[in-house]
Amino acid sequence: MTIRQLSIFLENRVGRLATIAKILGDAGQNIRGLSVADTQDFGILRLIVDNVDAAAAVLRQHDVVCHINEVIAVEVASTPGGLAKVLSVFVNTKINIEYMYAIAEPKTSNPVMIFRFSDPEAASQALSQAGMNVYSEKDLLQG
Amino acid sequence: MTELLMKDFVDRAALERLQLERMQNTLDRVYNNVPFYKKAFDDAGVKPTDLKRLQDLAKFPFTMKSDLRNHYPFGLVASDQKDIVRIHASSGTTGKPTVVCYTQEDLGIWSETMCRTLEAGGLTNRDIVQIGYGYGLFTGGLGAHYGAERLGCAVIPMGGGATEKQLLLINDFGTTAVCCTPSFFIHMIEVAEKIGLDLRQTKLRLGFFGAEPWTEAMRNFIVEKTGIKAFDIFGLSEIIGPGVAADCEAHNGLHVFEDHYYPEIIDPDTGEVKAPGEEGELVFTTITKQAMPLVRYRTRDISSLTYEKCACGRTLVRMAKVKRRSDDMMIIRGVNLYPSQVESVILNVEGTEPHYQLVVTREKAMDELEIRVEVTPQVFTDEVKGLENLRNLLGAKIKQLIGISAKITLVEPGTIERSVGKAKRVIDLRNS
Ligand SMILES: [Zn+2]
């Protein structure tokens, strides 16, 4: 079970992030979570939004280069060792974590983490089998 | 095939006799009517009667762009003012514009050679032609317009800019051919993709692109994206406007309409005439123009000439497609660099469309080259590594080509300024 994330190419220029946020805000798109991967010259902004297709469409209208890709949303227990428990699922597997970040999720007191895995489908199955709460896009965004 | 087209297949011996007669008349006219030429010929110790053979032209002095500027606006006019029916001007990058005048006969010559240009690409009177060059003082719009009208096409005088409207008309009017700058057409392709118009599904079949140097890689990009045939138009307003030389189906050089515009290739440093096949600066002598004939006008365009028979059967001399201008060349850390070289590299690295800019700066007496390249949706993924690979690949290929390291900066689409006319490819900040 995967959800879709929006990745955006950003130049390292003052105000670019604010511009993107304004475009989405004006289009009525709520940003649920974000992370920025930075290099010296450019960045990639990753967003979880209410409606990924509509958000991508409005950004493309503004000449913003973006890409939709699959990530996994997992509820992580907010107790000591909560994250370690999730990560332990992948010990001794061929599945790699490329990056992760937390998003705000009002429906649960536990944080929800977004993971990008080398093999999203296999990762999702492994997490479910280990009894983790993996969100579908519908549950996370519209539920 | 029109009667005009027959002129492209003329017997060369007959053509040379015609050229000699026309050249003698021209030299005689300018010597007697233009004080600038009288003085220039006298200073060089030549008289119009010294031209016994075409090769004798090499004895005559050159005309430079600065000569036009120094005799601004009408100092080089050879006709009576009452015979002038049109005045065009090109926007000079510095100071005053370069002015060119036409008599009624000159407009006829211009329409004729522009018509022959379009016919060389297979345009017929059944075509609907959209002119996407700017009208006005710039010669592009009206030149293409008159050529297409002379051929009997249905002409849409759209003018430059208004990209979405251009696309709407292409789609709704069933436009079969466009004339505009190659960079503007590439912009149209991008906008078409964005608004979901597949140019392959329209009736568009031919494109005539000029007014700025462009590369084979750009032609391939256009052909691949749209399925049209793309032809190069060569011309410059000082000589007549567009329609000085034309690309044919063989795409193996441009046929010069040498029954009106006589070409030579010279060494830009010594002024010596070069042999056929050798590269150098292109020089034109207008041999039929009335209002403002120019003798050995230095274009600054780098090309070469071949008199070998073309696959298309035309007997007219061919000039190599102009890829660069002698004044476009930058010298960076002692290395000669032309923007067109960088352009080919970017185009050959898969998926990158040709929107780029070279920025040259000087840090502690060391020239630094930055190449700004727009990122496209085709090459962008979620991976930082993917973009870094793209950047490194571009850097490596540039280094391989020119031998110096450039800083490659990936920028967002639309960051690099597009112009309807010529794209600004180089920003040289070394002397500012
Ligand atoms: Zn040919």
Coordinates of C-alpha atoms and ligand atoms in Angstrom, one line a residue:
Chain A
M1 CA 0.0 0.0 0.0
T2 CA 1.6 3.2 -1.1
I3 CA 0.7 6.9 -1.2
R4 CA 1.7 9.4 -3.8
Q5 CA 4.2 12.2 -3.1
L6 CA 5.0 15.3 -5.2
S7 CA 8.7 16.0 -5.8
I8 CA 9.6 19.5 -7.1
F9 CA 12.8 20.8 -8.6
L10 CA 14.0 23.9 -6.8
E11 CA 16.9 26.2 -7.5
N12 CA 18.7 27.4 -4.4
R13 CA 17.3 30.9 -4.6
V14 CA 15.7 33.0 -1.9
G15 CA 11.9 32.8 -1.9
R16 CA 11.4 29.7 -4.1
L17 CA 9.9 27.6 -1.3
A18 CA 7.6 30.5 -0.4
T19 CA 6.5 30.8 -4.1
I20 CA 5.6 27.1 -4.3
A21 CA 3.7 27.3 -1.0
K22 CA 1.8 30.4 -2.3
I23 CA 0.9 28.7 -5.6
L24 CA -0.5 25.7 -3.7
G25 CA -2.2 27.8 -1.1
D26 CA -3.9 29.9 -3.7
A27 CA -5.1 26.7 -5.4
G28 CA -6.6 25.5 -2.1
Q29 CA -4.1 22.7 -1.6
N30 CA -3.2 21.9 1.9
I31 CA 0.4 20.8 2.6
R32 CA 0.3 17.9 5.0
G33 CA 4.1 17.4 5.2
L34 CA 7.3 18.4 3.5
S35 CA 11.0 17.7 3.4
V36 CA 13.7 19.4 1.4
A37 CA 16.8 17.5 0.0
D38 CA 19.4 20.1 -0.4
T39 CA 22.6 20.2 -2.4
Q40 CA 24.8 23.2 -2.9
D41 CA 23.1 24.3 -6.1
F42 CA 19.6 22.9 -6.1
G43 CA 17.1 21.1 -4.0
I44 CA 14.3 18.7 -4.3
L45 CA 11.1 19.6 -2.3
R46 CA 9.0 16.6 -1.4
L47 CA 5.4 17.2 -0.4
I48 CA 2.4 15.3 0.8
V49 CA -0.7 17.3 -0.3
D50 CA -4.5 16.7 -0.2
N51 CA -4.8 16.2 -3.9
V52 CA -1.6 15.3 -5.6
D53 CA -3.0 15.4 -9.2
A54 CA -4.5 18.8 -8.8
A55 CA -1.4 20.2 -7.1
A56 CA 0.9 18.9 -9.9
A57 CA -1.4 20.4 -12.5
V58 CA -1.4 23.8 -11.0
L59 CA 2.4 23.8 -10.5
R60 CA 2.9 22.7 -14.1
Q61 CA 0.8 25.7 -15.2
H62 CA 3.4 27.8 -13.4
D63 CA 6.3 26.1 -15.2
V64 CA 7.4 24.3 -12.1
V65 CA 9.1 21.0 -12.8
C66 CA 7.5 18.3 -10.7
H67 CA 7.3 14.5 -10.5
I68 CA 4.8 12.2 -8.8
N69 CA 6.2 9.1 -7.1
E70 CA 5.3 6.5 -4.5
V71 CA 6.2 6.5 -0.9
I72 CA 4.9 4.7 2.2
A73 CA 3.1 6.3 5.2
V74 CA 3.5 4.4 8.4
E75 CA 2.3 5.2 11.9
V76 CA 5.2 5.1 14.4
A77 CA 4.5 4.6 18.1
S78 CA 5.6 7.7 20.0
T79 CA 7.3 5.6 22.7
P80 CA 11.0 4.9 23.1
G81 CA 12.1 2.5 20.4
G82 CA 9.0 3.2 18.2
L83 CA 11.1 4.1 15.1
A84 CA 13.6 1.4 15.8
K85 CA 10.7 -1.1 15.7
V86 CA 9.7 0.0 12.2
L87 CA 13.3 0.0 10.9
S88 CA 13.9 -3.5 12.4
V89 CA 11.5 -4.9 9.8
F90 CA 14.1 -4.2 7.1
V91 CA 17.1 -5.7 8.8
N92 CA 18.5 -8.6 6.7
T93 CA 16.3 -7.7 3.7
K94 CA 17.3 -6.3 0.4
I95 CA 15.0 -3.3 0.9
N96 CA 16.8 0.0 1.4
I97 CA 15.5 3.2 2.9
E98 CA 16.4 6.2 0.6
Y99 CA 14.9 8.9 2.9
M100 CA 12.2 9.5 5.4
Y101 CA 10.4 12.4 7.1
A102 CA 7.6 13.0 9.5
I103 CA 4.2 14.6 8.7
A104 CA 1.5 15.9 10.9
E105 CA -1.5 13.6 11.2
P106 CA -4.4 14.9 13.3
K107 CA -6.2 11.6 13.5
T108 CA -3.7 9.9 15.7
S109 CA -1.5 11.0 18.6
N110 CA 1.3 9.0 17.0
P111 CA 3.5 10.6 14.3
V112 CA 3.2 9.4 10.8
M113 CA 6.5 8.9 8.9
I114 CA 6.9 9.0 5.2
F115 CA 9.4 6.5 3.8
R116 CA 10.9 6.2 0.4
F117 CA 12.1 2.6 -0.1
S118 CA 14.1 1.1 -3.0
D119 CA 11.2 -1.3 -3.4
P120 CA 7.9 0.3 -2.2
E121 CA 5.7 -2.7 -2.8
A122 CA 7.9 -5.2 -1.0
A123 CA 8.4 -2.7 1.9
S124 CA 4.7 -2.2 2.3
Q125 CA 4.0 -5.9 2.5
A126 CA 6.8 -6.5 5.0
L127 CA 5.4 -3.7 7.2
S128 CA 1.9 -5.0 7.1
Q129 CA 3.0 -8.5 8.0
A130 CA 4.9 -7.1 10.9
G131 CA 1.6 -5.6 12.2
M132 CA 2.4 -1.9 11.4
N133 CA -0.3 0.6 10.5
V134 CA 0.4 1.4 6.9
Y135 CA -1.9 4.1 5.5
S136 CA -3.5 4.1 2.1
E137 CA -3.7 7.5 0.3
K138 CA -7.5 7.5 0.9
D139 CA -7.2 6.8 4.6
L140 CA -4.5 9.3 5.2
L141 CA -5.8 12.2 3.1
Q142 CA -9.5 11.9 3.0
G143 CA -10.4 9.7 5.9
Chain B
M1 CA 7.4 24.4 -60.1
T2 CA 7.3 28.1 -60.9
E3 CA 9.3 29.8 -63.6
L4 CA 11.3 31.5 -60.9
L5 CA 12.5 28.2 -59.6
M6 CA 14.2 27.5 -63.0
K7 CA 16.7 30.2 -62.1
D8 CA 18.1 27.8 -59.4
F9 CA 19.1 25.3 -62.2
V10 CA 20.8 27.7 -64.5
D11 CA 23.9 26.8 -66.5
R12 CA 26.9 28.0 -64.6
A13 CA 28.8 29.6 -67.5
A14 CA 25.7 31.6 -68.4
L15 CA 25.3 32.5 -64.7
E16 CA 28.8 33.8 -64.5
R17 CA 28.4 36.0 -67.6
L18 CA 25.3 37.5 -66.0
Q19 CA 27.1 38.0 -62.7
L20 CA 30.0 39.8 -64.3
E21 CA 27.7 42.2 -66.3
R22 CA 25.6 42.9 -63.2
M23 CA 28.7 43.4 -61.0
Q24 CA 30.3 45.8 -63.5
N25 CA 27.0 47.8 -63.5
T26 CA 26.9 47.9 -59.7
L27 CA 30.5 49.0 -59.2
D28 CA 29.9 51.7 -61.8
R29 CA 26.7 52.9 -60.1
V30 CA 28.1 53.1 -56.6
Y31 CA 31.3 54.8 -57.8
N32 CA 29.3 57.5 -59.5
N33 CA 26.5 57.9 -57.0
V34 CA 27.8 57.2 -53.6
P35 CA 30.7 59.5 -52.3
F36 CA 31.7 56.8 -49.8
Y37 CA 32.4 54.3 -52.5
K38 CA 34.1 56.9 -54.8
K39 CA 36.5 57.7 -52.0
A40 CA 37.0 54.0 -51.0
F41 CA 37.8 52.9 -54.5
D42 CA 40.1 55.9 -55.1
D43 CA 41.9 55.2 -51.8
A44 CA 42.4 51.6 -52.9
G45 CA 43.5 52.7 -56.3
V46 CA 40.8 50.8 -58.2
K47 CA 38.3 51.9 -60.8
P48 CA 35.0 50.1 -61.8
T49 CA 36.6 49.3 -65.2
D50 CA 39.3 47.2 -63.4
L51 CA 36.7 44.4 -63.0
K52 CA 37.4 42.3 -66.1
R53 CA 36.6 38.9 -64.5
L54 CA 34.6 38.0 -61.4
Q55 CA 37.9 37.2 -59.5
D56 CA 38.9 40.9 -59.9
L57 CA 36.4 41.7 -57.2
A58 CA 39.2 40.8 -54.7
K59 CA 40.9 44.1 -55.6
F60 CA 38.0 46.1 -54.3
P61 CA 37.7 47.4 -50.7
F62 CA 35.3 45.9 -48.1
T63 CA 32.2 47.5 -46.7
M64 CA 31.9 47.1 -42.9
K65 CA 28.9 47.4 -40.7
S66 CA 30.6 50.4 -39.1
D67 CA 30.5 52.1 -42.6
L68 CA 26.7 51.8 -42.5
R69 CA 26.6 53.3 -39.1
N70 CA 29.0 56.1 -39.9
H71 CA 26.8 57.1 -42.9
Y72 CA 23.6 56.9 -40.9
P73 CA 20.9 57.1 -42.0
F74 CA 21.0 57.5 -45.8
G75 CA 24.7 58.1 -46.7
L76 CA 25.1 55.0 -48.8
V77 CA 21.9 55.4 -50.9
A78 CA 22.7 55.2 -54.6
S79 CA 19.2 56.1 -55.9
D80 CA 17.1 59.2 -56.2
Q81 CA 15.1 59.8 -53.0
K82 CA 11.9 59.7 -55.1
D83 CA 12.6 56.1 -56.0
I84 CA 12.9 54.9 -52.4
V85 CA 9.7 53.1 -51.4
R86 CA 10.7 51.3 -48.2
I87 CA 13.0 51.8 -45.2
H88 CA 13.9 49.1 -42.8
A89 CA 16.3 49.2 -39.9
S90 CA 17.9 46.5 -37.7
S91 CA 18.2 47.1 -34.0
G92 CA 21.8 47.7 -33.3
T93 CA 23.1 46.3 -30.1
T94 CA 25.0 49.5 -29.6
G95 CA 23.8 53.0 -30.6
K96 CA 21.9 53.7 -33.7
P97 CA 20.2 51.2 -35.9
T98 CA 21.5 50.0 -39.3
V99 CA 19.3 51.5 -42.0
V100 CA 18.5 49.9 -45.3
C101 CA 16.4 51.3 -48.2
Y102 CA 14.6 49.7 -51.1
T103 CA 13.3 50.8 -54.4
Q104 CA 10.3 49.1 -56.0
E105 CA 12.7 46.9 -58.0
D106 CA 14.5 45.9 -54.8
L107 CA 11.3 44.8 -53.2
G108 CA 10.7 42.7 -56.3
I109 CA 14.2 41.1 -56.0
W110 CA 13.6 40.4 -52.3
S111 CA 10.2 38.8 -53.0
E112 CA 11.7 36.7 -55.7
T113 CA 14.6 35.3 -53.7
M114 CA 12.4 34.7 -50.7
C115 CA 9.9 32.9 -52.9
R116 CA 12.7 30.7 -54.3
T117 CA 13.8 30.1 -50.6
L118 CA 10.3 28.8 -49.8
E119 CA 10.1 26.7 -53.0
A120 CA 13.4 25.1 -52.2
G121 CA 11.7 23.6 -49.1
G122 CA 8.8 22.4 -51.2
L123 CA 6.2 25.1 -50.4
T124 CA 3.5 25.5 -53.0
N125 CA 0.6 27.8 -53.7
R126 CA -1.6 25.3 -51.9
D127 CA 0.1 26.0 -48.6
I128 CA -1.2 28.1 -45.7
V129 CA 1.8 30.0 -44.3
Q130 CA 1.9 31.5 -40.8
I131 CA 4.5 34.3 -40.4
G132 CA 5.8 34.2 -36.9
Y133 CA 8.6 36.7 -37.4
G134 CA 8.2 40.2 -36.1
Y135 CA 6.8 42.7 -38.7
G136 CA 7.9 46.4 -38.6
L137 CA 11.4 47.7 -39.0
F138 CA 12.8 44.1 -38.7
T139 CA 13.0 42.6 -42.2
G140 CA 12.0 39.0 -41.1
G141 CA 8.2 39.5 -41.1
L142 CA 7.7 41.4 -44.3
G143 CA 10.4 39.5 -46.2
A144 CA 8.8 36.1 -45.5
H145 CA 5.4 37.6 -46.1
Y146 CA 6.2 38.9 -49.6
G147 CA 8.0 35.6 -50.6
A148 CA 5.0 33.5 -49.6
E149 CA 2.5 35.9 -51.2
R150 CA 4.6 35.9 -54.4
L151 CA 4.4 32.1 -54.4
G152 CA 0.6 32.3 -54.1
C153 CA 0.3 30.9 -50.6
A154 CA -2.4 31.9 -48.2
V155 CA -0.4 34.1 -45.8
I156 CA -1.3 34.6 -42.1
P157 CA 0.5 37.8 -41.0
M158 CA 0.6 36.7 -37.4
G159 CA 3.8 38.4 -36.4
G160 CA 6.0 37.4 -33.4
G161 CA 4.9 36.5 -29.9
A162 CA 1.4 35.4 -28.6
T163 CA 2.5 31.8 -28.5
E164 CA -0.9 30.3 -27.6
K165 CA -2.6 32.3 -30.3
Q166 CA 0.0 31.0 -32.8
L167 CA -0.8 27.5 -31.8
L168 CA -4.6 28.1 -31.9
L169 CA -4.3 29.4 -35.5
I170 CA -2.0 26.5 -36.5
N171 CA -4.7 24.1 -35.2
D172 CA -7.8 26.0 -36.4
F173 CA -6.7 27.4 -39.7
G174 CA -4.8 24.2 -40.7
T175 CA -1.6 26.1 -41.1
T176 CA 0.8 24.0 -43.2
A177 CA 4.0 26.0 -42.8
V178 CA 5.5 28.4 -40.3
C179 CA 8.3 31.0 -40.7
C180 CA 9.9 32.2 -37.4
T181 CA 13.1 32.0 -35.4
P182 CA 14.2 28.5 -34.4
S183 CA 14.2 29.5 -30.7
F184 CA 10.7 30.8 -30.9
F185 CA 9.5 27.6 -32.6
I186 CA 11.1 25.5 -29.9
H187 CA 9.2 27.7 -27.4
M188 CA 6.0 27.0 -29.3
I189 CA 6.7 23.2 -29.1
E190 CA 7.0 23.5 -25.3
V191 CA 3.8 25.5 -24.9
A192 CA 2.0 23.1 -27.2
E193 CA 3.1 20.2 -24.9
K194 CA 1.9 22.2 -21.9
I195 CA -1.5 22.9 -23.3
G196 CA -1.9 19.4 -24.7
L197 CA -1.7 20.2 -28.4
D198 CA 0.0 17.5 -30.4
L199 CA 1.6 19.3 -33.3
R200 CA 1.9 16.0 -35.1
Q201 CA -1.9 15.9 -35.3
T202 CA -2.1 19.3 -37.0
K203 CA -1.6 20.0 -40.7
L204 CA 1.8 21.6 -40.1
R205 CA 4.4 20.1 -42.5
L206 CA 7.1 22.7 -43.1
G207 CA 9.1 25.2 -41.0
F208 CA 11.4 27.9 -42.3
F209 CA 13.7 29.1 -39.5
G210 CA 16.2 31.8 -39.5
A211 CA 17.4 35.2 -38.1
E212 CA 19.7 33.4 -35.7
P213 CA 22.3 30.6 -36.0
W214 CA 21.0 27.2 -35.1
T215 CA 22.4 23.7 -35.1
E216 CA 21.7 20.3 -36.7
A217 CA 20.9 19.1 -33.2
M218 CA 18.1 21.7 -33.0
R219 CA 16.8 20.6 -36.4
N220 CA 16.7 17.0 -35.2
F221 CA 14.9 18.1 -32.0
I222 CA 12.2 20.0 -34.0
V223 CA 11.8 17.1 -36.5
E224 CA 11.5 14.6 -33.7
K225 CA 9.0 16.5 -31.7
T226 CA 6.7 17.7 -34.5
G227 CA 7.4 15.5 -37.6
I228 CA 7.7 18.6 -39.8
K229 CA 10.5 19.3 -42.3
A230 CA 12.7 22.1 -41.0
F231 CA 14.6 24.4 -43.4
D232 CA 17.2 27.0 -42.6
I233 CA 16.7 30.5 -44.1
F234 CA 19.7 32.7 -44.4
G235 CA 19.7 36.4 -44.9
L236 CA 20.6 39.7 -43.4
S237 CA 18.9 43.0 -43.7
E238 CA 22.0 44.9 -45.0
I239 CA 22.0 42.6 -48.1
I240 CA 18.2 42.4 -48.5
G241 CA 16.6 40.6 -45.5
P242 CA 15.7 36.9 -45.3
G243 CA 16.1 35.1 -48.7
V244 CA 19.8 35.5 -49.4
A245 CA 20.4 31.7 -49.3
A246 CA 18.1 28.7 -49.0
D247 CA 18.3 25.3 -47.5
C248 CA 17.1 22.5 -49.9
E249 CA 15.8 19.0 -49.3
A250 CA 19.4 17.7 -49.3
H251 CA 20.1 19.7 -46.1
N252 CA 23.7 19.9 -47.2
G253 CA 24.4 23.6 -47.2
L254 CA 22.3 26.6 -48.4
H255 CA 22.1 27.6 -52.0
V256 CA 23.0 31.3 -52.4
F257 CA 20.9 33.3 -54.8
E258 CA 24.1 34.4 -56.5
D259 CA 22.4 35.9 -59.5
H260 CA 21.6 38.7 -57.0
Y261 CA 23.9 38.3 -54.1
Y262 CA 27.5 37.4 -55.0
P263 CA 29.3 35.5 -52.2
E264 CA 33.0 35.3 -51.2
I265 CA 34.8 33.7 -48.3
I266 CA 37.7 35.6 -46.8
D267 CA 40.2 35.2 -44.1
P268 CA 38.7 37.5 -41.4
D269 CA 42.2 38.6 -40.3
T270 CA 44.0 39.2 -43.6
G271 CA 41.1 39.8 -46.0
E272 CA 42.5 37.3 -48.5
V273 CA 39.9 35.4 -50.5
K274 CA 39.8 31.7 -49.6
A275 CA 39.4 28.8 -51.9
P276 CA 36.2 26.8 -52.2
G277 CA 35.7 24.5 -49.3
E278 CA 37.8 26.6 -46.9
E279 CA 36.1 28.2 -43.9
G280 CA 36.2 31.9 -43.3
E281 CA 34.0 35.0 -43.1
L282 CA 31.2 35.3 -45.6
V283 CA 31.2 38.5 -47.7
F284 CA 28.4 39.6 -50.1
T285 CA 28.3 42.0 -53.0
T286 CA 24.7 42.8 -54.1
I287 CA 24.7 42.9 -57.9
T288 CA 21.2 43.9 -58.7
K289 CA 20.0 46.0 -55.8
Q290 CA 19.3 49.6 -56.7
A291 CA 18.7 51.7 -53.5
M292 CA 21.6 50.6 -51.4
P293 CA 24.0 48.3 -53.2
L294 CA 26.8 47.0 -51.0
V295 CA 30.3 46.0 -52.3
R296 CA 32.0 43.2 -50.4
Y297 CA 30.0 43.6 -47.3
R298 CA 31.5 41.7 -44.3
T299 CA 28.8 39.7 -42.6
R300 CA 30.8 38.4 -39.6
D301 CA 29.2 35.0 -40.3
I302 CA 31.6 32.1 -40.5
S303 CA 30.9 29.7 -43.4
S304 CA 32.4 28.1 -46.5
L305 CA 31.4 27.8 -50.1
T306 CA 31.1 24.7 -52.3
Y307 CA 30.5 24.7 -56.1
E308 CA 30.0 20.9 -56.2
K309 CA 26.7 19.7 -57.6
C310 CA 24.0 19.3 -55.0
A311 CA 21.9 16.2 -54.8
C312 CA 18.8 18.4 -55.4
G313 CA 20.1 19.4 -58.9
R314 CA 20.5 23.1 -58.2
T315 CA 23.6 24.6 -59.7
L316 CA 23.8 27.6 -57.3
V317 CA 26.8 27.6 -55.0
R318 CA 26.1 26.3 -51.5
M319 CA 27.3 28.0 -48.3
A320 CA 27.8 25.9 -45.2
K321 CA 25.1 26.5 -42.6
V322 CA 26.2 29.3 -40.4
K323 CA 26.9 28.0 -37.0
R324 CA 28.6 30.9 -35.5
R325 CA 29.6 34.5 -36.1
S326 CA 33.1 35.7 -36.0
D327 CA 32.1 38.2 -33.3
D328 CA 30.1 35.6 -31.3
M329 CA 33.3 33.8 -30.4
M330 CA 34.4 34.1 -26.8
I331 CA 37.9 33.5 -25.6
I332 CA 37.9 31.9 -22.2
R333 CA 41.3 31.3 -20.6
G334 CA 42.8 31.5 -24.1
V335 CA 40.4 28.9 -25.5
N336 CA 38.0 29.8 -28.4
L337 CA 34.4 29.0 -27.5
Y338 CA 31.2 29.3 -29.6
P339 CA 27.8 29.1 -28.0
S340 CA 26.8 26.7 -30.7
Q341 CA 29.4 24.2 -29.5
V342 CA 27.8 24.2 -26.0
E343 CA 24.4 23.9 -27.6
S344 CA 25.3 20.7 -29.4
V345 CA 26.5 19.1 -26.2
I346 CA 23.4 20.0 -24.2
L347 CA 21.2 18.7 -27.0
N348 CA 23.1 15.4 -27.3
V349 CA 22.7 14.7 -23.6
E350 CA 19.4 13.0 -23.6
G351 CA 16.2 14.8 -22.7
T352 CA 17.5 18.3 -22.3
E353 CA 15.9 20.9 -24.5
P354 CA 18.1 23.8 -25.8
H355 CA 17.5 26.5 -23.2
Y356 CA 20.8 27.5 -21.9
Q357 CA 23.0 30.5 -21.2
L358 CA 26.7 31.1 -20.8
V359 CA 27.8 33.4 -18.1
V360 CA 31.5 34.5 -18.2
T361 CA 33.0 36.2 -15.2
R362 CA 36.5 36.9 -14.1
E363 CA 37.6 35.9 -10.6
K364 CA 41.2 37.1 -9.6
A365 CA 42.3 37.4 -13.2
M366 CA 40.9 33.9 -14.0
D367 CA 38.0 33.5 -16.5
E368 CA 35.2 31.5 -15.1
L369 CA 32.5 29.9 -17.3
E370 CA 29.1 29.1 -15.9
I371 CA 26.6 27.2 -18.1
R372 CA 23.0 27.6 -16.9
V373 CA 20.8 24.8 -18.2
E374 CA 17.1 24.5 -17.6
V375 CA 15.8 21.3 -16.1
T376 CA 13.0 19.7 -18.0
P377 CA 10.2 17.4 -16.7
Q378 CA 11.6 14.6 -18.8
V379 CA 14.9 14.5 -16.9
F380 CA 13.6 15.3 -13.4
T381 CA 12.9 12.5 -11.0
D382 CA 12.7 12.3 -7.2
E383 CA 16.4 11.4 -7.1
V384 CA 19.1 13.9 -6.2
K385 CA 21.5 11.5 -7.8
G386 CA 19.8 11.7 -11.1
L387 CA 20.2 15.4 -11.3
E388 CA 23.8 15.3 -10.2
N389 CA 24.5 12.7 -12.8
L390 CA 23.0 14.9 -15.5
R391 CA 25.1 17.8 -14.3
N392 CA 28.3 15.8 -14.2
L393 CA 27.6 14.4 -17.6
L394 CA 27.2 17.8 -19.1
G395 CA 30.3 19.1 -17.3
A396 CA 32.4 16.1 -18.6
K397 CA 31.2 16.6 -22.2
I398 CA 31.9 20.3 -22.1
K399 CA 35.3 19.6 -20.7
Q400 CA 35.9 17.0 -23.4
L401 CA 34.9 19.5 -26.1
I402 CA 36.6 22.7 -25.1
G403 CA 39.2 21.5 -22.6
I404 CA 38.1 23.8 -19.8
S405 CA 35.9 23.1 -16.8
A406 CA 32.6 25.0 -16.6
K407 CA 30.3 25.2 -13.7
I408 CA 27.0 23.7 -14.7
T409 CA 24.0 25.1 -13.0
L410 CA 20.7 23.5 -13.3
V411 CA 17.9 26.1 -13.2
E412 CA 14.1 26.0 -13.2
P413 CA 12.3 26.3 -16.5
G414 CA 11.5 29.8 -17.6
T415 CA 14.5 31.2 -15.7
I416 CA 16.4 31.9 -18.9
E417 CA 14.9 34.8 -20.8
R418 CA 13.2 33.9 -24.1
S419 CA 12.9 36.4 -26.8
V420 CA 10.7 36.3 -29.9
G421 CA 13.7 37.5 -31.8
K422 CA 17.2 36.3 -30.9
A423 CA 17.9 34.3 -27.8
K424 CA 20.5 35.9 -25.5
R425 CA 23.0 33.1 -25.1
V426 CA 26.0 34.8 -23.7
I427 CA 26.4 37.1 -20.7
D428 CA 29.9 38.4 -20.5
L429 CA 30.6 40.1 -17.2
R430 CA 34.3 40.2 -17.5
N431 CA 34.6 43.9 -18.3
S432 CA 31.8 45.2 -16.1
Ligands
ZN1 ZN 20.4 21.5 -53.0

